[in-house]
XYZ file of C-alpha atoms in Angstrom:
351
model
C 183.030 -51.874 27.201
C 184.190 -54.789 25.664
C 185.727 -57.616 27.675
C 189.517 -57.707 28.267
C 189.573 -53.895 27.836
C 191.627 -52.303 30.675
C 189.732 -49.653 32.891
C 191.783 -46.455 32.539
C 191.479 -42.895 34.559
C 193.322 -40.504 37.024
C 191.622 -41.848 40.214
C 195.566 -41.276 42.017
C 193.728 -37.994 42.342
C 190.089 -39.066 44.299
C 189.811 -37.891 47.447
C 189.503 -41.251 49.684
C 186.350 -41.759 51.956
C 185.179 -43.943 54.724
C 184.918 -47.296 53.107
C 182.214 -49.118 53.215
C 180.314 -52.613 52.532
C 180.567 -52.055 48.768
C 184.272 -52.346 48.380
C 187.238 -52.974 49.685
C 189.502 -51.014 52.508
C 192.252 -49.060 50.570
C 194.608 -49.675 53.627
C 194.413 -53.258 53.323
C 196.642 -53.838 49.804
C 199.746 -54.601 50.002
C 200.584 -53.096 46.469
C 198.374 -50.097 46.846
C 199.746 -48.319 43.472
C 198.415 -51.804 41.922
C 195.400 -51.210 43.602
C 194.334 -47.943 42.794
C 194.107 -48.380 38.867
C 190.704 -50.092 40.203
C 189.834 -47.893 42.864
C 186.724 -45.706 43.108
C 186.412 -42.832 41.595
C 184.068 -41.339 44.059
C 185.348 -42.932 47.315
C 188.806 -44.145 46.537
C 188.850 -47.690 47.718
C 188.569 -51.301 45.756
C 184.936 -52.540 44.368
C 183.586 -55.627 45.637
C 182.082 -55.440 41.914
C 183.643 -53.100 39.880
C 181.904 -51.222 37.913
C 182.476 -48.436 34.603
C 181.431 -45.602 33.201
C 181.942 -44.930 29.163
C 185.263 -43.493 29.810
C 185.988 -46.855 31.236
C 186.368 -44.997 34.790
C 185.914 -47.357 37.787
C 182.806 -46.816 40.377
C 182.083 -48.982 43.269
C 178.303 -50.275 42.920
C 177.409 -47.927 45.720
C 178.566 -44.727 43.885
C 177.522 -45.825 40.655
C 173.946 -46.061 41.719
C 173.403 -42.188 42.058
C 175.258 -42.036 38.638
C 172.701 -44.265 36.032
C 169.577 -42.507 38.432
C 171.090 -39.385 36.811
C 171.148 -41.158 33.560
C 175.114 -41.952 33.260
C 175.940 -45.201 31.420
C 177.068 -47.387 33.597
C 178.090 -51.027 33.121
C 179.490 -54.164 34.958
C 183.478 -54.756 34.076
C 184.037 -58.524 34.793
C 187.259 -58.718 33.780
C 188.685 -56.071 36.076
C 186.528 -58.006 38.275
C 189.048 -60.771 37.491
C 192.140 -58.819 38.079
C 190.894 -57.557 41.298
C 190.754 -60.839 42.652
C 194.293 -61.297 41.982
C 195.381 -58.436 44.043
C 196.939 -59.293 47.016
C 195.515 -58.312 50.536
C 196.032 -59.074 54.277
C 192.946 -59.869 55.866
C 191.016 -57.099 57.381
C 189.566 -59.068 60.138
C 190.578 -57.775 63.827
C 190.047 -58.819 67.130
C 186.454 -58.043 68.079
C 185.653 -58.391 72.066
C 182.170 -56.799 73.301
C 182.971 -57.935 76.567
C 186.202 -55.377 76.604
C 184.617 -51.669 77.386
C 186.053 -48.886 74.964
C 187.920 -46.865 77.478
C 187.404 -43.065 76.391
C 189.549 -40.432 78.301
C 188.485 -37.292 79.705
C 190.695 -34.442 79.128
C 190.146 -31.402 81.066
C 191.203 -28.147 79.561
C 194.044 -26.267 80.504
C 194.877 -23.010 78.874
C 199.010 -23.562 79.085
C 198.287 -26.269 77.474
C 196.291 -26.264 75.158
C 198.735 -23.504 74.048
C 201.743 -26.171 73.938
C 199.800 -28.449 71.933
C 198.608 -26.129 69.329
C 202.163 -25.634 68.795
C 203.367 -29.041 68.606
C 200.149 -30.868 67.493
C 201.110 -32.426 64.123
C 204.175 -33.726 66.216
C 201.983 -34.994 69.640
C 199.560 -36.773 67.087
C 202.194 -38.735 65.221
C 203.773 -39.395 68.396
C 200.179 -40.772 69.973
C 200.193 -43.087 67.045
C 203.184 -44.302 67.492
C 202.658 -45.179 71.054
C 199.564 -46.619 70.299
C 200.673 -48.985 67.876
C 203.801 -49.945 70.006
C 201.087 -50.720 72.947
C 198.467 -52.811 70.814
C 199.249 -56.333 71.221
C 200.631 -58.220 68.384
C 197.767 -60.697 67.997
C 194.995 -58.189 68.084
C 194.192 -59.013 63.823
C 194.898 -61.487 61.481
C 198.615 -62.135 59.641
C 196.852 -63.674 56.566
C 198.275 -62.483 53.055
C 196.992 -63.759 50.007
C 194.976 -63.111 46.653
C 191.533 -61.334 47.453
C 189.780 -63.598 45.167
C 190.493 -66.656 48.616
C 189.781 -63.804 51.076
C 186.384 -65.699 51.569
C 187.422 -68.972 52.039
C 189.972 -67.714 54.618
C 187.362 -65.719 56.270
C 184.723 -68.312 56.023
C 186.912 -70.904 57.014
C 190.136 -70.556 59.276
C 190.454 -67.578 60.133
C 190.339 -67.043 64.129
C 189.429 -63.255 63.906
C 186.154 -63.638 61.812
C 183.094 -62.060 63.345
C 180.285 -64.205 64.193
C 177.004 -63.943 65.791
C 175.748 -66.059 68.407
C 172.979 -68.563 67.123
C 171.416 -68.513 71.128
C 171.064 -64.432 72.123
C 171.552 -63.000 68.699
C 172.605 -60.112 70.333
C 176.876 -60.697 71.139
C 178.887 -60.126 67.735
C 182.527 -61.621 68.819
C 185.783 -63.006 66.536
C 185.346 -66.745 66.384
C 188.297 -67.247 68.759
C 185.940 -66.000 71.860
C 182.971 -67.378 70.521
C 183.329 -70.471 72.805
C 183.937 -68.778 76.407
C 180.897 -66.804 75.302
C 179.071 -69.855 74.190
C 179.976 -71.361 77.890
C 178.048 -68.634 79.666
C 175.547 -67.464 76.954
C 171.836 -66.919 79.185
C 170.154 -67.787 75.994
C 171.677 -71.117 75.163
C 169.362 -74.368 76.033
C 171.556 -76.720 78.077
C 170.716 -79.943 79.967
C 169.486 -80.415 83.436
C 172.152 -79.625 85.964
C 170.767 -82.438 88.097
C 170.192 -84.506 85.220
C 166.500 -84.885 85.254
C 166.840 -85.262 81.597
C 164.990 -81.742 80.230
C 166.852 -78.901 78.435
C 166.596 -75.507 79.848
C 167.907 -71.890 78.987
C 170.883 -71.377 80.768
C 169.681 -68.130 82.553
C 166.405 -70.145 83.915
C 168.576 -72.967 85.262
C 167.970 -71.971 89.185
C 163.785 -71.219 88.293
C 163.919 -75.174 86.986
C 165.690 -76.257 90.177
C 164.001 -74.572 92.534
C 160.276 -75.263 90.764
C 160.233 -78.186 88.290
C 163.354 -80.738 88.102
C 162.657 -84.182 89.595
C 166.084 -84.038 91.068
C 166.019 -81.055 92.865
C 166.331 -82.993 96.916
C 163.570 -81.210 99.306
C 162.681 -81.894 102.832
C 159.429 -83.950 103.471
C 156.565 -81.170 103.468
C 155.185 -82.830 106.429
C 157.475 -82.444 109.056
C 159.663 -85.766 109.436
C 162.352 -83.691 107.995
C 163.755 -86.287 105.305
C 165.564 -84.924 102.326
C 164.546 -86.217 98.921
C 164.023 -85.817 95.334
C 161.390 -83.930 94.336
C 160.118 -87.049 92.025
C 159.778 -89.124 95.155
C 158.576 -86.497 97.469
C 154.708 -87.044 96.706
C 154.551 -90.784 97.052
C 156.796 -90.271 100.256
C 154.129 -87.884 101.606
C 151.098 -89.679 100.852
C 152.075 -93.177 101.452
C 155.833 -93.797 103.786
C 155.900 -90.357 106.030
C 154.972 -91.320 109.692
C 153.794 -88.089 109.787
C 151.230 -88.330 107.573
C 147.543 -88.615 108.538
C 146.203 -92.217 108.222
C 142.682 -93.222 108.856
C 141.742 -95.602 111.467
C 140.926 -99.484 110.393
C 138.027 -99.118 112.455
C 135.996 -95.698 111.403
C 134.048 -97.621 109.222
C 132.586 -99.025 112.463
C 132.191 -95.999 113.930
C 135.589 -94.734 115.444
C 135.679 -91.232 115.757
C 139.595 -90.369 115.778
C 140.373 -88.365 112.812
C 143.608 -86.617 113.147
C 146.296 -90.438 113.557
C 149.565 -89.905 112.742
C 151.056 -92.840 110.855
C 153.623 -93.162 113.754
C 150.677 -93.533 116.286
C 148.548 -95.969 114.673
C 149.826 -98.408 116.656
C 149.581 -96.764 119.910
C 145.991 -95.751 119.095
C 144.922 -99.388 118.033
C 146.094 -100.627 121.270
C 144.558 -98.135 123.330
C 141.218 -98.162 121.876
C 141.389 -101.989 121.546
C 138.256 -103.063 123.164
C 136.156 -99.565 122.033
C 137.388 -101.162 118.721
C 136.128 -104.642 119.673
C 132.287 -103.001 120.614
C 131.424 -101.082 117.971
C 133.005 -103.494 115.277
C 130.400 -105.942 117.424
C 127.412 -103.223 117.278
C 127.895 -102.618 113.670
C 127.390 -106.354 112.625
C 124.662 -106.445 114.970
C 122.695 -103.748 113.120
C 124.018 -105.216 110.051
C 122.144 -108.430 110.861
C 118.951 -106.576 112.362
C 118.873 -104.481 109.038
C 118.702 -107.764 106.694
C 115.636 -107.877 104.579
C 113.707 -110.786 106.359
C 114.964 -110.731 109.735
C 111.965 -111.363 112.169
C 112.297 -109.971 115.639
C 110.019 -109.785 119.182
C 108.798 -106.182 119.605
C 106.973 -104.297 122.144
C 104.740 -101.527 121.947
C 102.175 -99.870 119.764
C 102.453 -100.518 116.204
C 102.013 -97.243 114.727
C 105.247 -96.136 116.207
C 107.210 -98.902 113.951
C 110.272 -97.571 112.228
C 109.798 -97.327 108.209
C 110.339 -101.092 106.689
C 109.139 -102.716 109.592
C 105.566 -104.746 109.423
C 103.463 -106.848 111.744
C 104.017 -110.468 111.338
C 100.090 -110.458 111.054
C 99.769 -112.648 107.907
C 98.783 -109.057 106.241
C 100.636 -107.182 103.355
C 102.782 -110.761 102.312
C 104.103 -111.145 106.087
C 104.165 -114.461 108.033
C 101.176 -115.058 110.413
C 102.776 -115.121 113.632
C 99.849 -113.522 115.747
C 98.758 -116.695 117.613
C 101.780 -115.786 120.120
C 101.179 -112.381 120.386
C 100.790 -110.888 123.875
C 98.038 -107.938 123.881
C 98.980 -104.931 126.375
C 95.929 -103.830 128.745
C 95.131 -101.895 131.471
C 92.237 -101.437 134.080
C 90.313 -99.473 131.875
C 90.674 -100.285 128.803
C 92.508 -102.192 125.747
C 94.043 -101.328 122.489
C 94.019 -103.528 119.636
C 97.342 -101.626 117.986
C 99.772 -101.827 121.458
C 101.685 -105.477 122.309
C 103.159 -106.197 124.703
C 104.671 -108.873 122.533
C 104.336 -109.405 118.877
C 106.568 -110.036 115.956
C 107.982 -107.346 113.263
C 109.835 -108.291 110.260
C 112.175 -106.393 107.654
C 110.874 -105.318 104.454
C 112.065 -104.004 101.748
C 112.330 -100.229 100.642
C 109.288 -99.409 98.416
């Protein structure tokens, strides 16, 4: 069909369907005699691209498809493509609210009357119409008039009643207008910190990141001094400022035995262990000294009995010769040349 030619046909006479996402709701011209030179002929309702058929008869692409798989020849009509968009529409957006439950009512049969409303049902459902219409509220869809062809940009753009999706859950479908009280409570939607520890969290795990991971979060001193803090302090509190905690005594290294010294009674123990503390910090520097490589001492008794790294100051094995004041040990009977009474040992080194 050449361009500019008019689409002709008796589509008045289609039988309307359901619309659906290839064209354009019937209901929503507001010169529907205009309208339906371009309508359908298979459903009855507007094309969102309006196809033809070489009688110049108007398909929608959806009904056209079944056509040119049968071998029809079908073809694209841009110009009444044109005039289409010049039609004037209100805008077919409505108020969508998941949140609002679809209230279905139960009717429970009667047989007196279901014989009244056989009678009068044409009458009942026209007057159920009525009422509903008079009980919808007035702001339930969009007022917007205009040409079809700036339907998009209205919808896209500021129109209130425009379904959206939202970006966190991908799973609530609301009119833009209730987008942001949905947005406010969405589970899915990262948000930051309550406490302000600085992270982003999904709003549904907001009370599993207080009660397991934010540094803000205030908890009482695992230790028992019963102190209230912030979790990012709590370890450092614990280990190093809690008199609770278990400190270790200046003096184990000298031997003190006292492992279990609360911070609190440090004090108290270093004052009642003062001179234990004083003796064996003595003893160990005493053994310190007597453990020194070199360190000569007096010893008494037999020499084979000598602790490991101890020699005879005999002038043997590199050792000083010290045995002029050696005292020998004897008896009545007899005397051993290995037992002193007095002699001199020195420190040597580990081999």
């Amino acid at each position: 069909m050449a361009e500019g030619v008019e689409i002709t046909g008796s589509n008045d006479a289609v039988e309307k369907k359901a619309p659906h996402d290839a064209v354009w709701d019937m209901d929503l011209f507001l010169n529907n005699e205009a309208a339906l030179n371009y309508a359908c002929f298979s459903c009855g309702h507007v094309p969102n691209k309006c196809m033809s058929d070489d009688k110049y008869k108007p398909y929608c692409e959806a009904c056209a498809k079944p056509l040119v798989e049968k071998g029809v020849a079908i073809q694209a009509t841009p110009f009444a493509d044109g005039r289409i968009g010049e039609l004037k529409l209100k805008c077919k957006n409505k108020l969508t609210d998941p949140s609002v439950p679809v209230v279905v009512p139960v009717v429970v049969p009667d047989e007196k009357a279901a014989e009244a409303a056989a009678d009068g049902a044409a009458a009942d459902e026209k007057a159920a119409e009525a009422a509903a219409d008079a009980a919808a509220p007035a702001n339930n869809e969009c007022t917007w008039t205009g040409a079809l062809k700036d339907w998009q940009t209205h919808n896209d753009g500021e129109c209130t009643f425009t379904v959206q999706q939202c970006p966190h859950c991908k799973a609530y479908d609301c009119s833009k207008s209730l987008m942001t009280a949905h947005d406010e409570k969405c589970g899915e939607k990262s948000i930051p910190c309550e406490l302000t520890c600085g992270q982003n969290v999904l709003r549904k795990n907001m009370e599993s990141h207080k009660a397991d991971d934010c540094e803000q979060t205030v908890l009482k001193c695992g230790i028992g001094c019963e102190l209230e803090l912030i979790r990012k302090l709590k370890q450092a509190h614990e280990t190093q400022e809690c008199p609770k905690r278990i400190v270790t005594c200046a003096f184990r290294k000298y031997g003190c035995t006292q492992q279990d010294v609360k911070a609190e009674e440090l004090e108290k123990h270093d004052k009642e262990n003062e001179i234990r503390h004083l003796q064996i910090q003595v003893q160990f520097l005493q053994n310190s000294v007597q453990d020194q490589v070199g360190v000569i001492k007096m010893y008494g008794g037999n020499i084979k009995e000598l602790v490991e790294g101890w020699k005879l100051c005999d002038g043997t094995q590199g050792t000083v010769d010290l045995s002029a004041q050696f005292i020998q040990s004897s008896d009545d009977d007899q005397k051993d040349p290995e037992n002193y009474a007095l002699c001199y040992i020195v420190k040597t080194p580990a081999q």
